[in-house]
Amino acid sequence: MWAALKADMTEFVTTVKAETTETLTALDQGLDDVNDEHNDASGAMIDLGTGMAIDNDDDDNKNAAPVPVPKQPPSKEEILEYLYSCEPVFRDPLTEHEEEAMNEFQLDEKTQEITKLLEEHPETLRATFEQLTSEVEYADFWNRYYCRLSEENLEETFANYYIEENEATGPSALSSVTNFLGGAVARLVEEGEEVQNRSGGASAKSALGFLTRGGRPPFVLNTAVSSDDDEEYEGEQQQDSFEDEEDFGWGEDSEEEEEDDDENEGDYDGGGEVVEFKDTEKEDLKQKLAQAMEERHQLQKTIEMQTAEIKELKVKEAEDDKGHASATAEEAAAPADAALKQELDALKMELFEKESELAGLKLKMDDNNMEHQHQSEEISEEMQVHLNEKDGKIASLEAQLNSFQENASNANDALLAQTKQENEELQKSMNDFVHRWQDQEAKNTASAQALEKSQAENEELGEEVQSLKDQLAALQKDLQIANSAAAVAASSQGDDTGNNALQEELLQAKQQVSTLQQEASSVKSQLEGLQKENQELVSQLQASQSKEQDLIKNLDQAKALLQQAANDAAGMDTLTQDKEALAAELQAEKVRQASLQEELQSTKALLLQTQVELENAKTQQQTQSELLETKTHSSAGSQSTGIKVPEPAALVPDVGDDGGGGDEDVEADADDWGDDW
């Protein structure tokens, strides 16, 4: 029977060891990120089992702090890209040495180069320049750029600001690990007072010694502890009872954090940075939430495994009770077995370690719950501020749009009325111009026809005048001939009959000449009248041409007015397009705000669901802790009925913890273990 009981105990211990190893592995995975961050920042490794820093054996100088450098040597382009995004490079004032070096620097000559730099680096340098516009002046920004990012100062600037940033990250990561471990130990000690009083304060503090001064790590059995070692350890506990609070690590954390905060505030005289909530930060928060949910699933799996173990323990406990009853009946007078004592001690230690593990998991869950709740509140506040800003921008855009629409409507109405009136006046002027143009064309046509007719008549009159001139010349020639003949006749004293005939011919010739002269004068007067009439027609034609030029000018002016009206119509179309673009932008902003609100609601719901699940897991863990305590009490009660097992010295309560009592308290506690066989 005892062999079966021993086998069951061995199997139970093996199962507890395996489950404990899995739980520790899960906890180590949860702390890998903090460990990696600290290792990257400081160059030293931390053992999560003992909380001690592991020194680098290859380092000759043990006291020198490792200089954080990138994993691979960065190129010049990578250094520039990093420094372009580093705001302290441009925010910190120049030192006296740097100002002396920049005395002869002329910033006005770098305008084109600055423009080119901003165009080539929009996501780094330009973003930093726009971010610091309200804090740093233009000249200071670019003086610091050309001073610190020059070829001779580039490596020094990169080393200074890279080391400064990583030195600020390393202590914060180490402080977070120390605070977590110290707080976990404090909570575990406060909540485990009943376990210490029941199983011995010296054993409890021995199990937690790995967090104070490098004692034995938890969940490692040490069944070969002698009574002498226990007495020696008990004496050490009396000396160190007054130093526990300081050794656990939570007494100095707050002071170190305050000193770090003071140092950080002293480093940055320009004030804190204004963090703008962007989409990338929201994605980071989502990733953290997913990581927290993964840890919650791991804790749920651990709790389910613990529940299964508790059920198995209950079944084994019932079987053990039956076995103890039969063993008591069969071997009531047998002496206590030393091996059974060791197994029982090991079982008690395993139970205590299991309770310590559950307490640590509980503390981890509480810390995660508080952290997730704090993160959810911060996310909600940031999202609310972001939405308020968006609401303000939308309200401002709506007011601007309404004002623009009102002004555009008024301007449109006035412009339409003015354009309509100008079009009517222009149409009326065009109609008058067309009528006058047609009348003038008719007059010009008539004048041209009259001019052509007068020119034809002038030509005919000229021909008649020429013929009359020819006849007059012929008559004058005949008259000269007649005069010469008369003179000859008079000189020759011809007969009177011939003279009379000649005189008659002469008179007739004179009469013909006189008639021709009269006809010539009448033709001349007609010619002068035609010339005068022709001049009048020419003057009328010139006046018509002048009027035509005036009408052409009026037509050009009318065309210009029509072009201006067309331009005004195009301007109205542009205004209408701008108004439609603003309306579309406003609608898009409203849609984006609605999507942000939906996303915020979904994030809140997810966080609330996570919080509820964490509360449920916490309740399950508390239930399991109560079941373990009940099992422990029931096991102690069942053993007291049949077995007398001397209490190990490692489980004797510390005299300094229980306020005194001496050997009488020890004997009273030992009597509780039951009667002898």
XYZ file of C-alpha atoms in Angstrom:
677
model
C 0.000 0.000 0.000
C 2.812 2.349 0.886
C 4.517 1.549 -2.424
C 1.363 2.572 -4.311
C 1.093 5.755 -2.234
C 4.752 6.528 -2.880
C 4.274 5.935 -6.610
C 1.262 8.266 -6.627
C 3.242 10.919 -4.779
C 6.118 10.580 -7.230
C 3.769 10.893 -10.195
C 2.120 13.935 -8.619
C 5.477 15.616 -8.017
C 6.561 14.882 -11.600
C 3.324 16.350 -12.979
C 3.671 19.468 -10.844
C 7.270 19.921 -12.020
C 6.259 19.620 -15.678
C 3.359 22.059 -15.333
C 5.542 24.474 -13.388
C 8.173 24.358 -16.125
C 5.548 25.183 -18.771
C 4.229 28.080 -16.687
C 7.721 29.495 -16.188
C 8.345 29.194 -19.925
C 5.179 31.202 -20.639
C 6.224 33.872 -18.131
C 9.700 34.043 -19.654
C 8.192 34.541 -23.094
C 6.078 37.407 -21.729
C 9.206 39.108 -20.380
C 11.389 38.580 -23.475
C 10.524 41.990 -24.925
C 11.592 43.812 -21.755
C 14.760 41.737 -21.532
C 15.651 42.372 -25.195
C 15.016 46.096 -24.853
C 17.277 46.324 -21.827
C 19.992 44.223 -23.474
C 19.924 46.422 -26.589
C 20.085 49.601 -24.525
C 22.762 48.705 -21.993
C 24.719 45.841 -23.548
C 24.278 43.666 -20.406
C 22.068 40.592 -20.018
C 19.638 40.002 -17.117
C 18.828 36.551 -15.764
C 15.040 36.533 -15.306
C 15.321 33.632 -12.855
C 17.533 35.494 -10.378
C 17.141 39.120 -11.446
C 20.975 39.483 -11.570
C 22.966 41.108 -14.379
C 25.242 38.735 -16.317
C 28.691 40.244 -16.890
C 30.435 39.922 -20.229
C 33.538 37.737 -19.784
C 35.160 39.094 -22.924
C 35.131 42.657 -21.643
C 38.470 43.644 -20.133
C 37.135 46.739 -18.368
C 34.473 45.493 -15.954
C 33.506 48.935 -14.670
C 33.172 50.656 -18.053
C 29.609 51.146 -19.259
C 29.070 49.589 -22.699
C 28.563 52.146 -25.422
C 25.388 51.340 -27.360
C 26.091 51.142 -31.068
C 23.971 49.856 -33.940
C 24.105 46.177 -34.728
C 25.687 46.981 -38.085
C 27.773 50.063 -38.974
C 25.303 52.489 -40.558
C 26.030 54.238 -43.802
C 26.109 57.995 -44.211
C 22.624 57.989 -45.758
C 21.225 55.977 -42.834
C 22.834 58.358 -40.331
C 21.333 61.357 -42.125
C 17.892 59.748 -42.286
C 18.035 59.039 -38.545
C 19.196 62.566 -37.650
C 16.611 64.145 -39.982
C 13.898 62.604 -37.784
C 15.640 63.405 -34.463
C 13.990 66.593 -33.177
C 16.539 67.300 -30.367
C 19.225 67.817 -33.037
C 17.333 70.894 -34.249
C 15.732 71.883 -30.937
C 18.852 72.027 -28.736
C 20.652 75.414 -28.881
C 24.142 75.663 -30.296
C 27.051 75.605 -27.894
C 29.564 78.439 -27.720
C 32.058 76.458 -29.785
C 29.419 75.757 -32.445
C 28.354 79.408 -32.544
C 31.953 80.487 -33.068
C 32.259 78.030 -35.945
C 29.065 79.444 -37.538
C 30.024 83.142 -37.289
C 31.003 83.422 -40.955
C 28.165 81.243 -42.238
C 25.723 82.978 -44.639
C 22.280 81.373 -44.555
C 20.919 83.537 -47.395
C 23.147 81.738 -49.887
C 21.584 78.353 -49.032
C 17.982 79.119 -50.018
C 17.940 76.979 -53.158
C 19.794 74.157 -51.403
C 17.284 74.228 -48.514
C 14.384 74.033 -50.956
C 16.008 71.052 -52.687
C 16.616 69.290 -49.348
C 12.990 69.707 -48.296
C 11.812 68.317 -51.639
C 14.170 65.307 -51.474
C 13.286 64.348 -47.862
C 9.565 65.037 -47.363
C 8.944 62.325 -44.738
C 11.955 63.023 -42.505
C 13.574 66.460 -42.744
C 10.482 68.274 -43.990
C 8.260 66.599 -41.385
C 10.676 67.609 -38.598
C 10.900 71.164 -39.977
C 7.105 71.511 -40.024
C 6.812 69.929 -36.568
C 9.267 72.427 -35.010
C 8.041 75.520 -36.869
C 6.220 76.824 -33.794
C 9.165 76.102 -31.443
C 12.326 76.861 -33.435
C 12.909 79.838 -35.693
C 13.821 79.378 -39.335
C 17.395 80.697 -39.018
C 18.118 78.699 -35.842
C 16.813 75.490 -37.406
C 19.013 75.694 -40.497
C 22.066 77.012 -38.622
C 21.907 73.915 -36.412
C 21.412 71.753 -39.495
C 24.517 73.028 -41.318
C 26.570 73.009 -38.108
C 25.721 69.558 -36.724
C 25.064 67.657 -39.970
C 28.174 68.820 -41.775
C 30.641 66.183 -42.913
C 33.146 66.922 -40.138
C 30.497 66.900 -37.331
C 28.113 64.218 -38.643
C 29.598 61.212 -36.818
C 29.966 63.127 -33.556
C 26.345 64.321 -33.715
C 25.107 60.805 -34.472
C 27.088 59.312 -31.594
C 25.904 61.972 -29.124
C 22.205 61.803 -29.922
C 22.121 58.040 -30.485
C 23.801 57.374 -27.111
C 21.577 59.930 -25.374
C 18.399 58.344 -26.679
C 19.457 54.783 -25.838
C 20.711 55.760 -22.377
C 17.272 57.234 -21.731
C 15.622 54.000 -22.917
C 17.830 51.546 -20.978
C 17.165 52.731 -17.369
C 13.448 52.979 -18.054
C 13.324 49.345 -19.237
C 15.431 48.183 -16.273
C 13.279 50.204 -13.875
C 10.117 48.631 -15.303
C 11.535 45.113 -14.758
C 12.657 45.973 -11.200
C 9.324 47.549 -10.333
C 7.443 44.554 -11.701
C 9.515 42.009 -9.768
C 9.604 44.091 -6.579
C 5.864 44.735 -6.678
C 5.161 41.072 -7.353
C 7.238 40.037 -4.333
C 5.550 42.623 -2.110
C 2.076 41.502 -3.119
C 3.064 37.854 -2.795
C 4.434 38.367 0.730
C 1.342 40.330 1.829
C -1.145 37.850 0.413
C 0.859 34.792 1.456
C 1.010 35.504 5.199
C -1.435 32.696 5.876
C 0.704 30.293 3.861
C 3.816 31.424 5.739
C 2.122 30.987 9.111
C 0.905 27.570 8.053
C 4.023 26.242 6.351
C 6.736 28.352 7.963
C 7.986 31.907 7.259
C 11.552 30.714 6.803
C 10.517 28.411 3.946
C 8.511 31.161 2.254
C 11.353 33.648 2.352
C 13.771 30.973 1.284
C 11.645 30.310 -1.792
C 11.560 34.047 -2.558
C 15.240 34.629 -1.873
C 16.065 34.705 -5.595
C 14.515 38.177 -5.770
C 16.566 39.581 -2.863
C 20.123 38.310 -2.529
C 20.439 35.463 -5.021
C 18.988 32.583 -2.956
C 17.683 29.317 -4.329
C 15.346 29.921 -7.303
C 11.691 28.937 -6.828
C 10.100 25.674 -7.927
C 13.370 23.714 -7.385
C 13.105 20.962 -4.829
C 15.779 20.526 -2.175
C 14.748 17.463 -0.170
C 18.243 16.944 1.268
C 18.137 19.991 3.568
C 19.559 19.096 6.953
C 18.357 20.395 10.270
C 21.708 22.140 10.859
C 21.365 24.107 7.628
C 17.843 25.056 8.560
C 18.952 26.336 11.963
C 21.731 28.351 10.330
C 19.304 29.803 7.792
C 16.868 30.560 10.606
C 19.574 32.581 12.369
C 20.248 34.523 9.197
C 16.547 35.281 8.894
C 16.550 36.894 12.336
C 19.377 39.220 11.285
C 17.823 40.106 7.927
C 14.227 40.559 9.093
C 14.727 44.326 9.340
C 16.220 44.573 5.818
C 13.506 42.692 3.909
C 11.668 45.760 2.735
C 14.778 47.306 1.253
C 16.000 44.001 -0.219
C 12.758 43.320 -2.048
C 13.449 46.360 -4.271
C 10.332 48.473 -3.885
C 11.706 50.895 -1.316
C 14.145 52.613 -3.690
C 12.280 52.385 -6.986
C 10.165 55.470 -6.448
C 13.204 57.549 -5.458
C 15.161 56.338 -8.496
C 12.233 57.129 -10.767
C 11.931 60.641 -9.294
C 15.676 61.194 -9.800
C 15.408 59.937 -13.395
C 12.450 62.251 -14.011
C 14.402 65.210 -12.575
C 17.389 64.375 -14.786
C 15.187 64.084 -17.860
C 13.492 67.388 -17.074
C 16.898 69.019 -16.684
C 18.121 67.653 -20.003
C 15.261 69.141 -22.015
C 14.914 72.843 -21.267
C 12.627 73.360 -24.232
C 9.679 71.547 -22.655
C 8.014 68.293 -23.495
C 7.181 67.241 -26.933
C 3.625 67.512 -28.149
C 2.650 64.040 -29.281
C 0.209 64.041 -32.100
C -2.063 61.009 -32.301
C -1.520 59.483 -35.723
C -2.538 56.347 -37.450
C 0.817 54.653 -36.740
C 0.346 55.141 -32.979
C -3.088 53.612 -33.238
C -1.590 50.599 -35.007
C 1.004 50.266 -32.219
C -1.743 50.309 -29.617
C -3.596 47.630 -31.547
C -0.455 45.497 -31.602
C -0.053 45.928 -27.841
C -3.687 44.953 -27.375
C -3.181 41.846 -29.508
C -0.105 40.961 -27.439
C -2.108 41.404 -24.227
C -4.853 39.162 -25.603
C -2.256 36.526 -26.469
C -0.923 36.664 -22.908
C -4.483 36.383 -21.632
C -4.984 33.239 -23.726
C -1.797 31.787 -22.287
C -3.009 32.552 -18.763
C -6.349 30.945 -19.552
C -4.561 27.825 -20.761
C -2.508 27.803 -17.564
C -5.667 28.184 -15.474
C -7.353 25.355 -17.360
C -4.326 23.169 -16.717
C -4.400 24.160 -13.031
C -8.105 23.263 -12.886
C -7.393 19.841 -14.369
C -4.596 19.340 -11.861
C -6.884 20.313 -8.983
C -9.469 17.803 -10.147
C -6.807 15.112 -10.344
C -5.568 16.111 -6.890
C -9.091 15.778 -5.515
C -9.409 12.293 -6.991
C -5.994 11.305 -5.677
C -6.847 12.847 -2.308
C -9.971 10.709 -2.059
C -7.924 7.642 -2.959
C -5.247 8.696 -0.467
C -7.884 9.061 2.268
C -9.049 5.535 1.586
C -5.434 4.331 1.547
C -4.683 6.156 4.805
C -7.719 4.569 6.469
C -6.715 1.054 5.394
C -3.074 1.708 6.276
C -4.102 2.956 9.705
C -6.105 -0.209 10.296
C -3.316 -2.502 9.063
C -0.176 -0.770 10.385
C -1.293 1.235 13.420
C 1.751 0.310 15.408
C 4.373 0.694 12.650
C 7.019 3.444 13.047
C 7.000 6.473 10.776
C 8.764 5.920 7.508
C 11.589 8.376 6.808
C 11.011 8.133 3.061
C 7.334 9.018 3.501
C 8.382 12.002 5.595
C 10.639 13.228 2.822
C 7.929 12.712 0.223
C 5.419 14.613 2.367
C 7.901 17.429 2.845
C 8.502 17.531 -0.880
C 4.749 17.543 -1.495
C 4.265 20.425 0.942
C 7.069 22.350 -0.727
C 5.535 21.681 -4.142
C 2.169 22.888 -2.873
C 3.762 26.023 -1.486
C 5.615 26.624 -4.732
C 2.386 26.079 -6.646
C 0.662 28.647 -4.463
C 3.597 31.013 -5.012
C 3.277 30.466 -8.742
C -0.457 31.142 -8.634
C 0.159 34.274 -6.581
C 2.739 35.440 -9.140
C 0.327 34.735 -11.989
C -2.386 36.585 -10.125
C -0.113 39.587 -9.652
C 0.896 39.431 -13.304
C -2.758 39.345 -14.334
C -3.599 42.254 -12.020
C -0.720 44.294 -13.425
C -1.743 43.455 -16.996
C -5.342 44.319 -16.207
C -4.355 47.682 -14.737
C -1.992 48.359 -17.611
C -4.619 47.448 -20.215
C -7.225 49.552 -18.439
C -4.801 52.483 -18.316
C -3.962 52.016 -21.991
C -7.644 51.821 -22.904
C -8.323 55.032 -20.986
C -5.405 56.751 -22.696
C -6.587 55.510 -26.089
C -10.119 56.703 -25.375
C -8.889 60.109 -24.234
C -6.578 60.504 -27.222
C -9.294 59.387 -29.622
C -11.756 61.781 -27.966
C -9.280 64.657 -28.277
C -8.642 63.661 -31.882
C -12.375 63.563 -32.602
C -12.884 66.921 -30.888
C -10.168 68.422 -33.062
C -11.772 66.905 -36.142
C -15.188 68.237 -35.045
C -13.677 71.696 -34.628
C -12.067 71.516 -38.049
C -15.316 70.299 -39.610
C -17.290 73.081 -37.912
C -14.748 75.628 -39.153
C -14.908 74.173 -42.665
C -18.707 74.234 -42.568
C -18.691 77.873 -41.457
C -16.202 78.747 -44.189
C -18.238 76.805 -46.734
C -21.479 78.519 -45.698
C -19.811 81.932 -45.839
C -18.271 81.089 -49.178
C -21.587 79.813 -50.521
C -23.383 82.946 -49.327
C -20.751 85.257 -50.809
C -20.640 83.222 -53.993
C -24.439 83.269 -54.260
C -24.575 87.045 -53.782
C -21.721 87.597 -56.211
C -23.317 85.175 -58.650
C -26.678 86.953 -58.522
C -25.067 90.373 -58.939
C -22.850 89.119 -61.737
C -25.769 87.441 -63.490
C -27.866 90.609 -63.264
C -24.994 92.761 -64.500
C -24.187 90.299 -67.264
C -27.832 90.127 -68.297
C -28.109 93.917 -68.426
C -24.851 94.229 -70.362
C -25.987 91.523 -72.773
C -29.288 93.337 -73.371
C -27.513 96.650 -73.951
C -24.980 94.933 -76.158
C -27.710 93.207 -78.155
C -29.532 96.515 -78.599
C -26.314 98.216 -79.706
C -25.642 95.377 -82.109
C -29.116 95.706 -83.628
C -28.696 99.495 -84.040
C -25.281 98.955 -85.512
C -26.620 96.399 -87.991
C -29.405 98.768 -89.109
C -27.022 101.687 -89.492
C -24.568 99.432 -91.273
C -27.228 98.311 -93.716
C -28.377 101.944 -94.347
C -24.824 103.092 -94.834
C -24.146 100.191 -97.187
C -27.189 101.203 -99.241
C -26.026 104.828 -99.281
C -22.533 103.804 -100.224
C -23.877 101.655 -103.036
C -26.037 104.526 -104.342
C -23.140 106.969 -104.056
C -20.864 104.596 -105.906
C -23.437 104.133 -108.638
C -23.973 107.927 -108.913
C -20.223 108.442 -108.967
C -19.826 105.924 -111.747
C -22.684 107.566 -113.667
C -21.203 111.040 -113.191
C -17.819 109.759 -114.266
C -19.411 108.308 -117.438
C -21.211 111.592 -118.089
C -17.987 113.485 -117.477
C -16.285 111.320 -120.027
C -19.104 111.969 -122.577
C -19.009 115.714 -121.861
C -15.288 115.691 -122.238
C -15.617 114.027 -125.582
C -18.246 116.614 -126.641
C -16.052 119.464 -125.413
C -13.146 118.039 -127.351
C -15.279 117.778 -130.519
C -16.515 121.357 -130.010
C -12.940 122.490 -129.517
C -12.012 120.775 -132.745
C -14.923 122.434 -134.568
C -14.007 125.809 -133.021
C -10.445 125.418 -134.182
C -11.641 124.528 -137.660
C -13.999 127.549 -137.726
C -11.225 129.814 -136.453
C -9.040 128.484 -139.201
C -11.801 129.106 -141.763
C -12.297 132.600 -140.288
C -8.646 133.330 -140.644
C -8.788 132.146 -144.213
C -11.851 134.307 -144.819
C -10.215 137.325 -143.201
C -7.139 136.852 -145.283
C -9.314 136.523 -148.369
C -11.216 139.669 -147.446
C -8.009 141.508 -146.974
C -6.825 140.342 -150.328
C -10.113 141.356 -151.846
C -9.991 144.748 -150.248
C -6.486 145.303 -151.433
C -7.305 144.215 -154.911
C -10.518 146.218 -154.876
C -12.600 143.508 -156.383
C -16.132 143.867 -157.344
C -18.682 144.540 -154.637
C -20.547 141.303 -155.253
C -17.629 139.167 -154.257
C -17.049 141.259 -151.189
C -20.589 141.005 -150.149
C -20.463 137.260 -150.497
C -17.320 137.068 -148.466
C -18.708 139.347 -145.832
C -21.788 137.210 -145.584
C -19.652 134.119 -145.185
C -17.585 135.963 -142.622
C -20.685 136.906 -140.681
C -21.940 133.373 -140.838
C -18.598 132.118 -139.660
C -18.650 134.607 -136.761
C -22.141 133.534 -135.888
C -21.071 129.901 -135.901
C -18.072 130.727 -133.759
C -20.279 132.620 -131.340
C -22.681 129.687 -131.235
C -19.843 127.272 -130.655
C -18.485 129.490 -127.878
C -21.872 129.550 -126.219
C -22.146 125.786 -126.482
C -18.606 125.454 -125.127
C -19.432 127.708 -122.143
C -22.609 125.736 -121.431
C -20.690 122.469 -121.661
C -18.019 123.950 -119.396
C -20.629 124.997 -116.862
C -22.139 121.500 -116.991
C -18.683 120.009 -116.544
C -18.046 122.222 -113.510
C -21.419 121.165 -112.051
C -20.558 117.519 -112.578
C -17.150 118.021 -110.955
C -18.751 119.736 -108.007
C -21.266 116.949 -107.746
C -18.448 114.417 -107.955
C -16.604 116.166 -105.101
C -19.749 116.032 -102.980
C -20.074 112.315 -103.685
C -16.411 111.805 -102.732
C -16.920 113.693 -99.451
C -20.036 111.606 -98.748
C -18.043 108.461 -99.499
C -15.296 109.540 -97.067
C -17.890 110.293 -94.401
C -19.399 106.863 -94.995
C -15.969 105.259 -94.640
C -15.382 107.172 -91.381
C -18.720 105.973 -90.050
C -17.790 102.469 -91.141
C -14.545 102.696 -89.134
C -16.503 103.878 -86.094
C -18.909 100.985 -86.508
C -15.965 98.547 -86.750
C -14.545 99.982 -83.520
C -17.933 99.576 -81.852
C -18.059 96.015 -83.135
C -14.605 95.302 -81.627
C -15.761 96.763 -78.333
C -18.859 94.591 -78.458
C -16.699 91.533 -79.119
C -14.475 92.458 -76.157
C -17.564 92.771 -73.957
C -18.751 89.393 -75.168
C -15.319 87.885 -74.384
C -15.402 89.464 -70.914
C -18.857 88.019 -70.357
C -17.543 84.605 -71.421
C -14.605 84.971 -69.013
C -17.012 85.914 -66.230
C -19.039 82.819 -67.024
C -15.849 80.726 -66.879
C -15.016 82.326 -63.527
C -18.456 81.420 -62.263
C -17.878 77.858 -63.433
C -14.556 77.829 -61.525
C -16.270 79.140 -58.410
C -18.930 76.473 -58.771
C -16.261 73.774 -59.131
C -14.429 75.081 -56.030
C -17.668 75.020 -54.110
C -18.356 71.453 -55.204
C -14.773 70.454 -54.258
C -15.197 71.968 -50.793
C -18.505 70.177 -50.374
C -16.888 66.880 -51.423
C -13.994 67.460 -49.008
C -16.437 68.184 -46.200
C -18.384 65.019 -46.996
C -15.161 62.974 -47.034
C -14.175 64.463 -43.681
C -17.575 63.517 -42.262
C -17.182 59.962 -43.574
C -13.708 59.771 -42.054
C -15.017 61.047 -38.735
C -17.764 58.417 -38.800
C -15.199 55.701 -39.505
C -13.018 56.978 -36.651
C -15.985 56.912 -34.302
C -16.866 53.367 -35.375
C -13.259 52.305 -34.903
C -13.195 53.946 -31.464
C -16.399 52.154 -30.482
C -15.028 48.820 -31.700
C -11.756 49.428 -29.818
C -13.666 50.287 -26.650
C -15.830 47.185 -27.042
C -12.750 45.028 -27.599
C -11.019 46.520 -24.557
C -14.148 46.036 -22.473
C -14.398 42.427 -23.615
C -10.729 41.905 -22.773
C -11.253 43.424 -19.338
C -14.261 41.170 -18.701
C -12.297 38.115 -19.796
C -9.404 39.125 -17.543
C -11.825 39.534 -14.640
C -13.228 36.078 -15.368
C -9.720 34.619 -15.485
C -8.911 36.385 -12.231
C -12.060 34.914 -10.649
C -11.122 31.442 -11.880
C -7.630 31.867 -10.495
C -9.001 32.952 -7.111
C -11.315 29.940 -7.147
C -8.384 27.666 -7.888
C -6.359 29.276 -5.091
C -9.228 28.671 -2.685
C -9.486 25.084 -3.896
C -5.755 24.599 -3.347
C -6.037 26.050 0.160
C -9.037 23.798 0.860
C -7.087 20.817 -0.461
C -4.131 21.721 1.748
C -6.331 21.979 4.849
C -8.125 18.745 3.998
C -4.804 16.968 3.413
C -3.521 18.176 6.785
C -6.766 17.054 8.456
C -6.701 13.610 6.843
C -3.059 13.084 7.779
C -3.656 14.096 11.397
C -5.995 11.122 11.857
C -3.475 8.439 11.103
C 0.125 9.634 10.792
C 2.507 11.340 13.182
C 5.143 13.093 11.052
C 7.714 15.274 12.789
C 7.671 18.772 11.348
C 10.833 19.627 9.399
C 13.039 22.316 10.844
C 12.673 24.293 7.570
C 8.948 24.631 8.220
C 9.272 25.934 11.843
C 7.910 29.522 12.022
C 10.468 32.236 12.594
C 10.628 33.504 16.167
C 11.049 37.063 14.938
C 7.946 36.821 12.753
C 5.427 35.420 15.209
C 6.336 37.862 17.983
C 8.000 35.336 20.291
C 6.878 32.117 21.867
C 10.069 30.067 21.802
C 10.041 26.279 22.079
C 6.516 26.164 23.503
C 5.090 27.455 20.200
C 7.189 24.969 18.287
C 5.940 22.080 20.410
C 2.348 23.301 20.073
C 2.720 23.425 16.291
C 4.293 19.995 16.265
C 1.386 18.528 18.262
C -0.954 19.579 15.463
C 0.539 16.979 13.157
C -1.336 14.141 14.914
C -0.602 11.121 16.997
C 2.128 8.523 16.609
C 1.477 5.300 14.724
